[in-house]
Coordinates of C-alpha atoms and ligand atoms in Angstrom, one line a residue:
M1 CA 14.4 -30.2 -10.3
T2 CA 12.8 -30.1 -7.1
R3 CA 14.4 -28.0 -4.3
K4 CA 14.3 -29.0 -0.8
P5 CA 11.6 -26.8 0.8
I6 CA 13.3 -24.3 3.1
P7 CA 11.3 -24.1 6.4
D8 CA 10.0 -20.8 7.6
P9 CA 11.8 -19.1 10.4
I10 CA 10.4 -19.2 13.9
F11 CA 11.1 -15.6 14.8
T12 CA 11.4 -12.7 12.3
L13 CA 13.1 -10.2 14.1
T14 CA 13.9 -7.8 11.1
T15 CA 13.7 -4.2 10.5
G16 CA 11.2 -4.4 7.7
P17 CA 9.3 -5.9 6.3
V18 CA 8.3 -7.1 9.6
D19 CA 6.2 -10.0 11.1
A20 CA 2.6 -8.9 10.9
Y21 CA 0.2 -8.8 13.9
P22 CA -2.3 -11.8 13.7
A23 CA -5.1 -9.3 13.7
V24 CA -3.5 -7.7 10.4
L25 CA -3.4 -11.1 8.8
R26 CA -7.2 -11.5 9.6
G27 CA -7.7 -8.1 8.1
L28 CA -5.9 -9.2 4.9
S29 CA -8.5 -12.0 4.5
R30 CA -11.4 -9.7 4.4
P31 CA -13.3 -9.8 1.1
V32 CA -11.7 -7.7 -1.7
L33 CA -14.5 -5.1 -2.4
Y34 CA -14.9 -3.3 -5.7
D35 CA -13.3 0.0 -5.1
Y36 CA -16.4 2.0 -6.0
D37 CA -18.6 -0.2 -3.9
P38 CA -20.3 2.4 -1.5
A39 CA -19.1 0.2 1.4
F40 CA -15.5 0.4 0.2
L41 CA -15.8 4.1 -0.4
A42 CA -17.0 4.8 3.1
F43 CA -14.5 2.3 4.5
Y44 CA -11.4 4.0 2.7
E45 CA -12.6 7.3 4.3
S46 CA -12.7 5.8 7.6
V47 CA -9.1 4.3 7.3
N48 CA -7.9 7.8 6.3
D49 CA -9.6 9.0 9.4
K50 CA -7.7 6.6 11.4
V51 CA -4.3 7.4 9.9
Q52 CA -5.1 11.2 10.7
R53 CA -5.9 10.2 14.3
A54 CA -2.6 8.2 14.4
F55 CA -0.7 11.2 12.9
R56 CA -2.5 13.6 15.3
T57 CA -2.7 16.0 12.5
S58 CA -5.1 18.7 11.7
T59 CA -5.7 17.8 8.0
P60 CA -6.4 14.5 6.2
P61 CA -3.5 12.3 5.1
V62 CA -2.7 10.9 1.6
I63 CA -2.4 7.2 1.2
L64 CA -0.2 6.2 -1.8
Q65 CA -0.6 2.7 -3.2
G66 CA 2.9 1.4 -3.0
E67 CA 5.4 0.8 -0.4
P68 CA 7.2 4.0 1.2
V69 CA 9.9 4.3 -1.5
L70 CA 7.1 5.5 -3.8
A71 CA 6.2 8.2 -1.5
L72 CA 9.8 9.3 -1.0
E73 CA 10.3 9.5 -4.8
A74 CA 6.9 11.3 -5.1
A75 CA 7.9 13.8 -2.6
A76 CA 11.2 14.6 -4.2
A77 CA 9.2 14.8 -7.7
S78 CA 6.4 16.9 -6.4
L79 CA 8.0 19.3 -3.8
I80 CA 11.2 20.1 -5.5
A81 CA 10.7 22.5 -8.2
K82 CA 13.0 23.0 -11.2
G83 CA 16.1 24.9 -10.0
D84 CA 15.5 24.6 -6.3
V85 CA 18.4 24.3 -3.9
V86 CA 17.9 21.3 -1.6
L87 CA 19.7 20.6 1.7
N88 CA 19.8 16.9 2.0
L89 CA 20.7 15.8 5.6
V90 CA 22.7 12.5 5.7
S91 CA 23.4 10.3 8.6
G92 CA 23.0 7.0 6.7
V93 CA 22.2 5.1 3.6
Y94 CA 18.4 6.3 3.3
G95 CA 19.4 9.9 4.0
K96 CA 22.2 9.5 1.3
G97 CA 19.8 7.9 -1.2
F98 CA 17.1 10.5 -0.9
G99 CA 19.8 12.9 -2.4
Y100 CA 19.8 11.0 -5.6
W101 CA 16.2 11.3 -6.1
A102 CA 16.4 15.0 -5.1
A103 CA 19.2 15.6 -7.7
R104 CA 16.7 14.5 -10.6
H105 CA 14.5 17.5 -9.9
A106 CA 16.7 20.2 -8.1
G107 CA 19.0 22.9 -9.4
E108 CA 21.6 22.0 -6.6
V109 CA 21.7 19.5 -3.9
L110 CA 23.9 20.5 -0.9
E111 CA 24.7 17.8 1.7
L112 CA 25.3 17.9 5.3
A113 CA 26.6 14.6 6.5
V114 CA 27.9 12.9 9.5
P115 CA 29.5 9.6 10.0
Y116 CA 26.9 6.6 9.7
N117 CA 27.1 5.8 13.3
E118 CA 26.4 9.5 14.5
A119 CA 23.3 11.7 14.5
L120 CA 22.8 15.1 13.0
D121 CA 22.7 18.3 14.9
A122 CA 20.2 21.0 14.6
D123 CA 22.7 23.9 15.2
A124 CA 24.8 22.7 12.2
V125 CA 21.5 22.9 10.1
A126 CA 20.9 26.4 11.3
E127 CA 24.4 27.5 10.3
I128 CA 24.1 26.1 6.9
L129 CA 20.6 27.7 6.4
R130 CA 22.1 31.1 7.5
K131 CA 25.0 30.7 5.0
R132 CA 22.7 29.6 2.1
P133 CA 19.5 31.5 2.2
D134 CA 18.7 30.3 -1.3
I135 CA 17.9 26.9 0.0
A136 CA 14.2 26.0 -0.6
V137 CA 13.8 22.5 0.7
V138 CA 15.5 20.5 3.4
S139 CA 15.2 16.6 3.6
L140 CA 15.8 14.4 6.6
C141 CA 15.7 10.8 7.3
H142 CA 14.6 10.7 11.0
H143 CA 15.6 7.0 11.7
D144 CA 18.2 5.9 9.3
T145 CA 17.5 2.1 9.7
P146 CA 20.8 0.7 8.2
S147 CA 22.6 2.4 11.0
G148 CA 19.9 2.1 13.8
T149 CA 20.5 5.7 14.7
V150 CA 17.8 8.5 15.5
N151 CA 18.2 12.1 14.5
P152 CA 16.6 15.0 16.4
A153 CA 13.7 15.6 14.1
A154 CA 11.7 18.1 16.2
A155 CA 14.8 20.3 16.8
I156 CA 15.9 20.2 13.1
G157 CA 12.2 20.7 12.1
A158 CA 11.9 23.9 14.3
T159 CA 15.1 25.2 12.8
V160 CA 14.0 24.5 9.3
R161 CA 10.5 26.1 10.0
A162 CA 12.0 29.2 11.6
A163 CA 14.0 29.7 8.5
G164 CA 11.0 29.6 6.3
K165 CA 12.1 26.4 4.3
L166 CA 10.1 23.3 3.5
L167 CA 11.0 20.1 5.1
I168 CA 10.5 16.4 3.9
V169 CA 10.8 13.9 6.6
D170 CA 11.4 10.1 6.0
A171 CA 9.9 8.5 9.2
V172 CA 9.3 5.1 7.5
S173 CA 10.9 3.0 10.2
S174 CA 10.2 5.3 13.3
F175 CA 6.5 6.4 12.9
G176 CA 4.4 4.1 15.2
G177 CA 7.4 3.1 17.2
M178 CA 8.4 6.3 19.0
D179 CA 7.3 10.0 19.4
V180 CA 7.6 11.3 15.9
L181 CA 4.4 13.1 14.7
P182 CA 4.2 15.1 11.5
E183 CA 3.1 18.4 12.8
A184 CA 5.2 18.3 16.0
V185 CA 8.4 17.8 13.9
H186 CA 7.3 20.6 11.5
A187 CA 7.3 18.4 8.5
D188 CA 5.8 19.7 5.2
I189 CA 5.8 16.2 3.9
F190 CA 6.0 13.3 6.3
I191 CA 6.4 9.9 5.0
T192 CA 5.8 6.5 6.6
G193 CA 4.6 3.1 5.8
P194 CA 2.6 0.3 7.6
N195 CA 5.3 -2.3 6.9
K196 CA 7.6 -1.3 9.8
C197 CA 6.2 -0.3 13.4
L198 CA 2.5 -0.8 12.4
G199 CA 3.1 -4.3 11.7
C200 CA 1.6 -4.7 8.4
P201 CA 2.9 -6.2 5.1
P202 CA 4.6 -3.8 2.6
G203 CA 2.5 -2.2 -0.1
L204 CA 1.3 1.4 1.0
S205 CA 2.7 4.8 1.9
L206 CA 1.1 7.0 4.5
V207 CA 1.9 10.7 3.9
H208 CA 1.1 14.0 5.7
V209 CA 1.2 17.3 3.7
S210 CA 1.1 20.7 5.2
G211 CA -0.6 23.6 3.7
A212 CA 2.4 25.2 2.4
A213 CA 3.5 22.0 0.7
W214 CA 0.2 21.5 -1.1
K215 CA 0.4 25.1 -2.2
K216 CA 3.9 24.6 -3.7
M217 CA 3.1 21.1 -5.3
E218 CA -0.1 22.3 -6.8
A219 CA 1.7 25.3 -8.3
N220 CA 4.7 23.2 -9.5
P221 CA 4.0 22.3 -13.3
D222 CA 6.5 19.6 -13.0
A223 CA 4.9 17.8 -10.0
P224 CA 3.7 14.4 -11.4
R225 CA 0.1 14.1 -12.4
D226 CA -1.8 11.2 -13.9
S227 CA 1.1 9.1 -12.5
M228 CA 1.9 6.5 -9.9
L229 CA 4.1 9.1 -8.5
S230 CA 1.5 11.9 -8.1
I231 CA 0.6 13.1 -4.6
V232 CA -1.5 16.0 -5.9
D233 CA -3.9 13.6 -7.7
W234 CA -4.7 11.7 -4.4
R235 CA -5.4 15.0 -2.3
R236 CA -9.1 14.4 -2.1
A237 CA -9.3 10.7 -2.4
H238 CA -9.9 10.3 1.3
E239 CA -13.4 11.7 0.7
A240 CA -15.9 9.1 -0.1
T241 CA -17.5 11.3 -2.8
Q242 CA -14.3 11.6 -4.8
P243 CA -12.9 9.2 -7.4
F244 CA -9.7 7.4 -7.1
P245 CA -7.0 8.3 -9.6
F246 CA -6.6 4.6 -9.9
T247 CA -7.3 1.4 -8.1
P248 CA -6.3 1.5 -4.4
S249 CA -4.6 -1.8 -3.1
V250 CA -7.9 -3.0 -1.4
S251 CA -6.4 -5.7 0.5
E252 CA -3.5 -3.5 2.0
I253 CA -6.1 -1.0 3.1
N254 CA -7.9 -3.9 5.0
A255 CA -4.8 -4.7 6.6
L256 CA -4.0 -1.2 7.5
D257 CA -7.3 -0.7 9.0
A258 CA -6.7 -3.6 11.4
A259 CA -3.3 -2.3 12.3
L260 CA -4.5 1.1 13.1
D261 CA -7.4 -0.4 15.3
L262 CA -4.7 -2.1 17.3
Y263 CA -2.5 1.0 17.4
L264 CA -5.3 3.4 18.5
A265 CA -6.8 1.0 20.9
E266 CA -3.5 0.4 22.7
G267 CA -2.6 4.2 22.6
D268 CA 0.4 5.7 20.9
E269 CA 2.3 6.4 24.2
A270 CA 1.9 2.8 25.3
V271 CA 3.0 1.4 21.9
W272 CA 6.1 3.7 21.9
A273 CA 6.8 2.6 25.6
R274 CA 7.1 -1.1 24.6
H275 CA 9.3 -0.3 21.7
A276 CA 11.7 1.7 23.9
H277 CA 11.4 -1.0 26.6
T278 CA 12.3 -3.9 24.2
A279 CA 15.2 -1.9 22.7
A280 CA 16.6 -0.9 26.1
A281 CA 16.5 -4.6 27.2
C282 CA 18.1 -5.6 23.9
R283 CA 21.0 -3.1 24.2
A284 CA 21.7 -4.1 27.8
G285 CA 21.8 -7.8 26.7
I286 CA 24.1 -7.2 23.7
L287 CA 26.5 -5.1 25.8
A288 CA 26.5 -7.7 28.7
A289 CA 27.2 -10.5 26.3
G290 CA 30.5 -8.8 25.4
L291 CA 29.4 -7.2 22.0
S292 CA 29.1 -3.6 21.1
L293 CA 26.5 -1.4 19.5
W294 CA 27.0 0.2 16.1
P295 CA 25.6 3.8 17.3
A296 CA 28.4 5.9 18.8
R297 CA 26.2 6.7 21.8
E298 CA 23.4 4.9 23.3
E299 CA 21.3 8.1 23.4
I300 CA 21.0 8.1 19.7
A301 CA 20.4 4.4 19.4
S302 CA 17.0 3.7 18.0
P303 CA 14.1 2.2 20.0
T304 CA 12.9 0.3 16.9
C305 CA 16.1 -1.3 15.7
T306 CA 19.2 -2.4 17.6
A307 CA 22.5 -2.3 15.4
V308 CA 25.1 -4.6 16.6
R309 CA 28.7 -3.9 15.6
L310 CA 30.4 -7.1 14.3
P311 CA 34.1 -8.0 14.9
D312 CA 36.3 -7.1 12.0
G313 CA 36.5 -9.6 9.3
L314 CA 33.6 -11.5 10.4
D315 CA 31.4 -12.9 7.5
E316 CA 28.1 -11.3 8.2
A317 CA 26.1 -13.4 5.7
K318 CA 27.5 -16.6 7.4
L319 CA 26.4 -15.3 10.7
R320 CA 22.9 -14.5 9.8
G321 CA 22.9 -17.9 7.9
A322 CA 24.1 -19.7 11.1
I323 CA 21.5 -17.8 13.3
R324 CA 18.7 -18.9 11.0
D325 CA 19.9 -22.5 10.5
R326 CA 20.6 -23.1 14.3
Y327 CA 17.7 -21.2 15.9
G328 CA 15.2 -20.2 13.3
V329 CA 15.9 -16.6 13.9
V330 CA 16.1 -14.0 11.1
V331 CA 17.7 -10.6 11.7
S332 CA 18.5 -8.0 9.2
S333 CA 21.9 -7.2 7.6
G334 CA 23.2 -3.8 7.1
R335 CA 22.8 -1.9 3.8
A336 CA 25.3 -0.4 1.4
E337 CA 28.1 1.3 3.6
T338 CA 26.9 -0.6 6.7
L339 CA 26.6 -3.9 4.9
G340 CA 29.0 -6.5 6.4
K341 CA 29.7 -4.3 9.4
L342 CA 26.6 -4.9 11.6
V343 CA 23.5 -7.0 11.9
R344 CA 20.2 -5.4 13.1
I345 CA 17.5 -6.6 15.3
G346 CA 14.2 -5.0 14.7
H347 CA 11.8 -4.0 17.5
M348 CA 8.8 -3.1 15.4
G349 CA 5.0 -3.8 15.8
P350 CA 4.5 -7.3 17.1
T351 CA 8.2 -7.9 17.9
A352 CA 8.4 -4.8 20.1
R353 CA 7.7 -6.8 23.1
P354 CA 10.5 -7.1 25.6
I355 CA 10.4 -10.9 25.8
Y356 CA 11.8 -11.0 22.1
S357 CA 14.9 -9.3 23.3
L358 CA 15.9 -12.5 24.9
V359 CA 15.6 -14.5 21.7
A360 CA 17.5 -11.8 19.9
V361 CA 20.5 -11.5 22.2
A362 CA 20.7 -15.3 22.7
A363 CA 20.6 -16.0 18.9
V364 CA 23.1 -13.3 17.9
A365 CA 25.5 -14.1 20.8
G366 CA 25.1 -17.7 20.2
G367 CA 25.7 -17.4 16.5
L368 CA 28.9 -15.5 17.0
Q369 CA 30.1 -18.0 19.5
G370 CA 29.3 -20.8 17.0
L371 CA 31.5 -19.0 14.5
G372 CA 34.4 -19.1 17.1
V373 CA 34.3 -15.5 18.3
K374 CA 35.8 -15.5 21.7
G375 CA 34.8 -13.4 24.8
I376 CA 31.1 -14.0 24.4
D377 CA 28.9 -14.5 27.5
I378 CA 25.4 -15.5 26.5
G379 CA 24.2 -15.9 29.9
A380 CA 25.3 -12.6 31.1
G381 CA 23.6 -11.1 28.1
V382 CA 20.4 -12.9 28.8
S383 CA 20.5 -12.0 32.5
A384 CA 21.0 -8.2 31.6
A385 CA 18.2 -8.2 29.3
M386 CA 16.0 -10.0 31.7
R387 CA 16.8 -7.4 34.6
I388 CA 15.5 -4.6 32.2
I389 CA 12.5 -6.4 31.3
D390 CA 11.7 -7.1 35.0
T391 CA 12.5 -3.6 36.1
A392 CA 9.8 -2.1 34.1
A393 CA 7.4 -5.0 34.5
G394 CA 7.6 -4.4 38.2
Ligands
PLP1 C1 12.2 0.7 5.1 C2 12.6 2.0 4.8 C3 12.2 2.7 3.7 C4 11.4 2.0 2.6 O1 12.3 1.1 2.0 P1 12.1 -0.4 1.7 O2 11.9 -0.6 0.3 O3 10.7 -0.8 2.4 O4 13.2 -1.0 2.5 C5 12.5 4.0 3.6 N1 13.2 4.7 4.5 C6 13.6 4.2 5.7 C7 14.3 4.8 6.6 C8 13.3 2.8 5.9 O5 13.7 2.2 7.0

């Protein structure tokens, strides 16, 4: 049976995987070198160097050869020693999910949770650390993407560091799109991926590890070794003279190199500013169109993802289908607890350019109006977004 081909969308405005930069696609088309070719060994070292420059860290990173869930699982398996008490901070689906990985290795997992449209608070973390001095590791999802909300990572990190505990930070959908740097947030393990704000295809994890975390992982007999989940095995792989534990994803490294060149040439603060600008225009447009945001307060709304609260009872899958069929625009759904309650517009990498907010606002508002939702004003939404775009454009 032959199926009718489904045309590609015109705009992929998702929260990951995201549309890739054209230069990244050109990077993917570079030759696939043998991993022990001297040219590849030198290249691999130089890509690690660029990751380190993007991270602004004092020590080299680790690149793991699988999308960021690999590094999250690896961090749980490596840093959490048998019997450890772990404090898992939860403001959404990814934060909650990390607790399940932590529970495979920990003696006990404590959870500090807020509603999934809210953000965590450093004082509450300090209080629980005072009450439970036996906590060894704290885990935080900085930007819980299925909620589109951002947690105060620097304040929480300072609190955790002051208490002498180790911190794992999931910055998968925030690094590269906003000001979140591994050492600035006092992360002992900091995890991100190229497939969100760096505008690459999925397939790698970028990891920063602190000195204290290396020490603990290397002393942990249960930390994975000779395994896809091993962080320790890759510690020195960035050195051109060192062997790879197994074959690196050559093409993904080619793509990452191209993405890092773009990021470093533009300058991180300029990249973060265009993410923030795009999101600000999008939020203004969504609100002016008569819709509401999922985050409880605009201050905690992510600059890389705008989560739009849907009217009760609306069929979310039907809405996204209508938006795609009618306009060729793809947006993301919620996940788990937020599934069906919101849609998400990504501002990540190549789509973190203000003009895309007009497409997103018009498509989401138009889709809702098409499904018979009353009180939508597409023109007001587009005008409000345009005002924000023009304000900063001068
Ligand atoms: C995308 C993402 C991940 C990685 O998960 P995927 O399988 O790529 O969806 C992990 N954490 C967060 C917060 C993310 O946004």
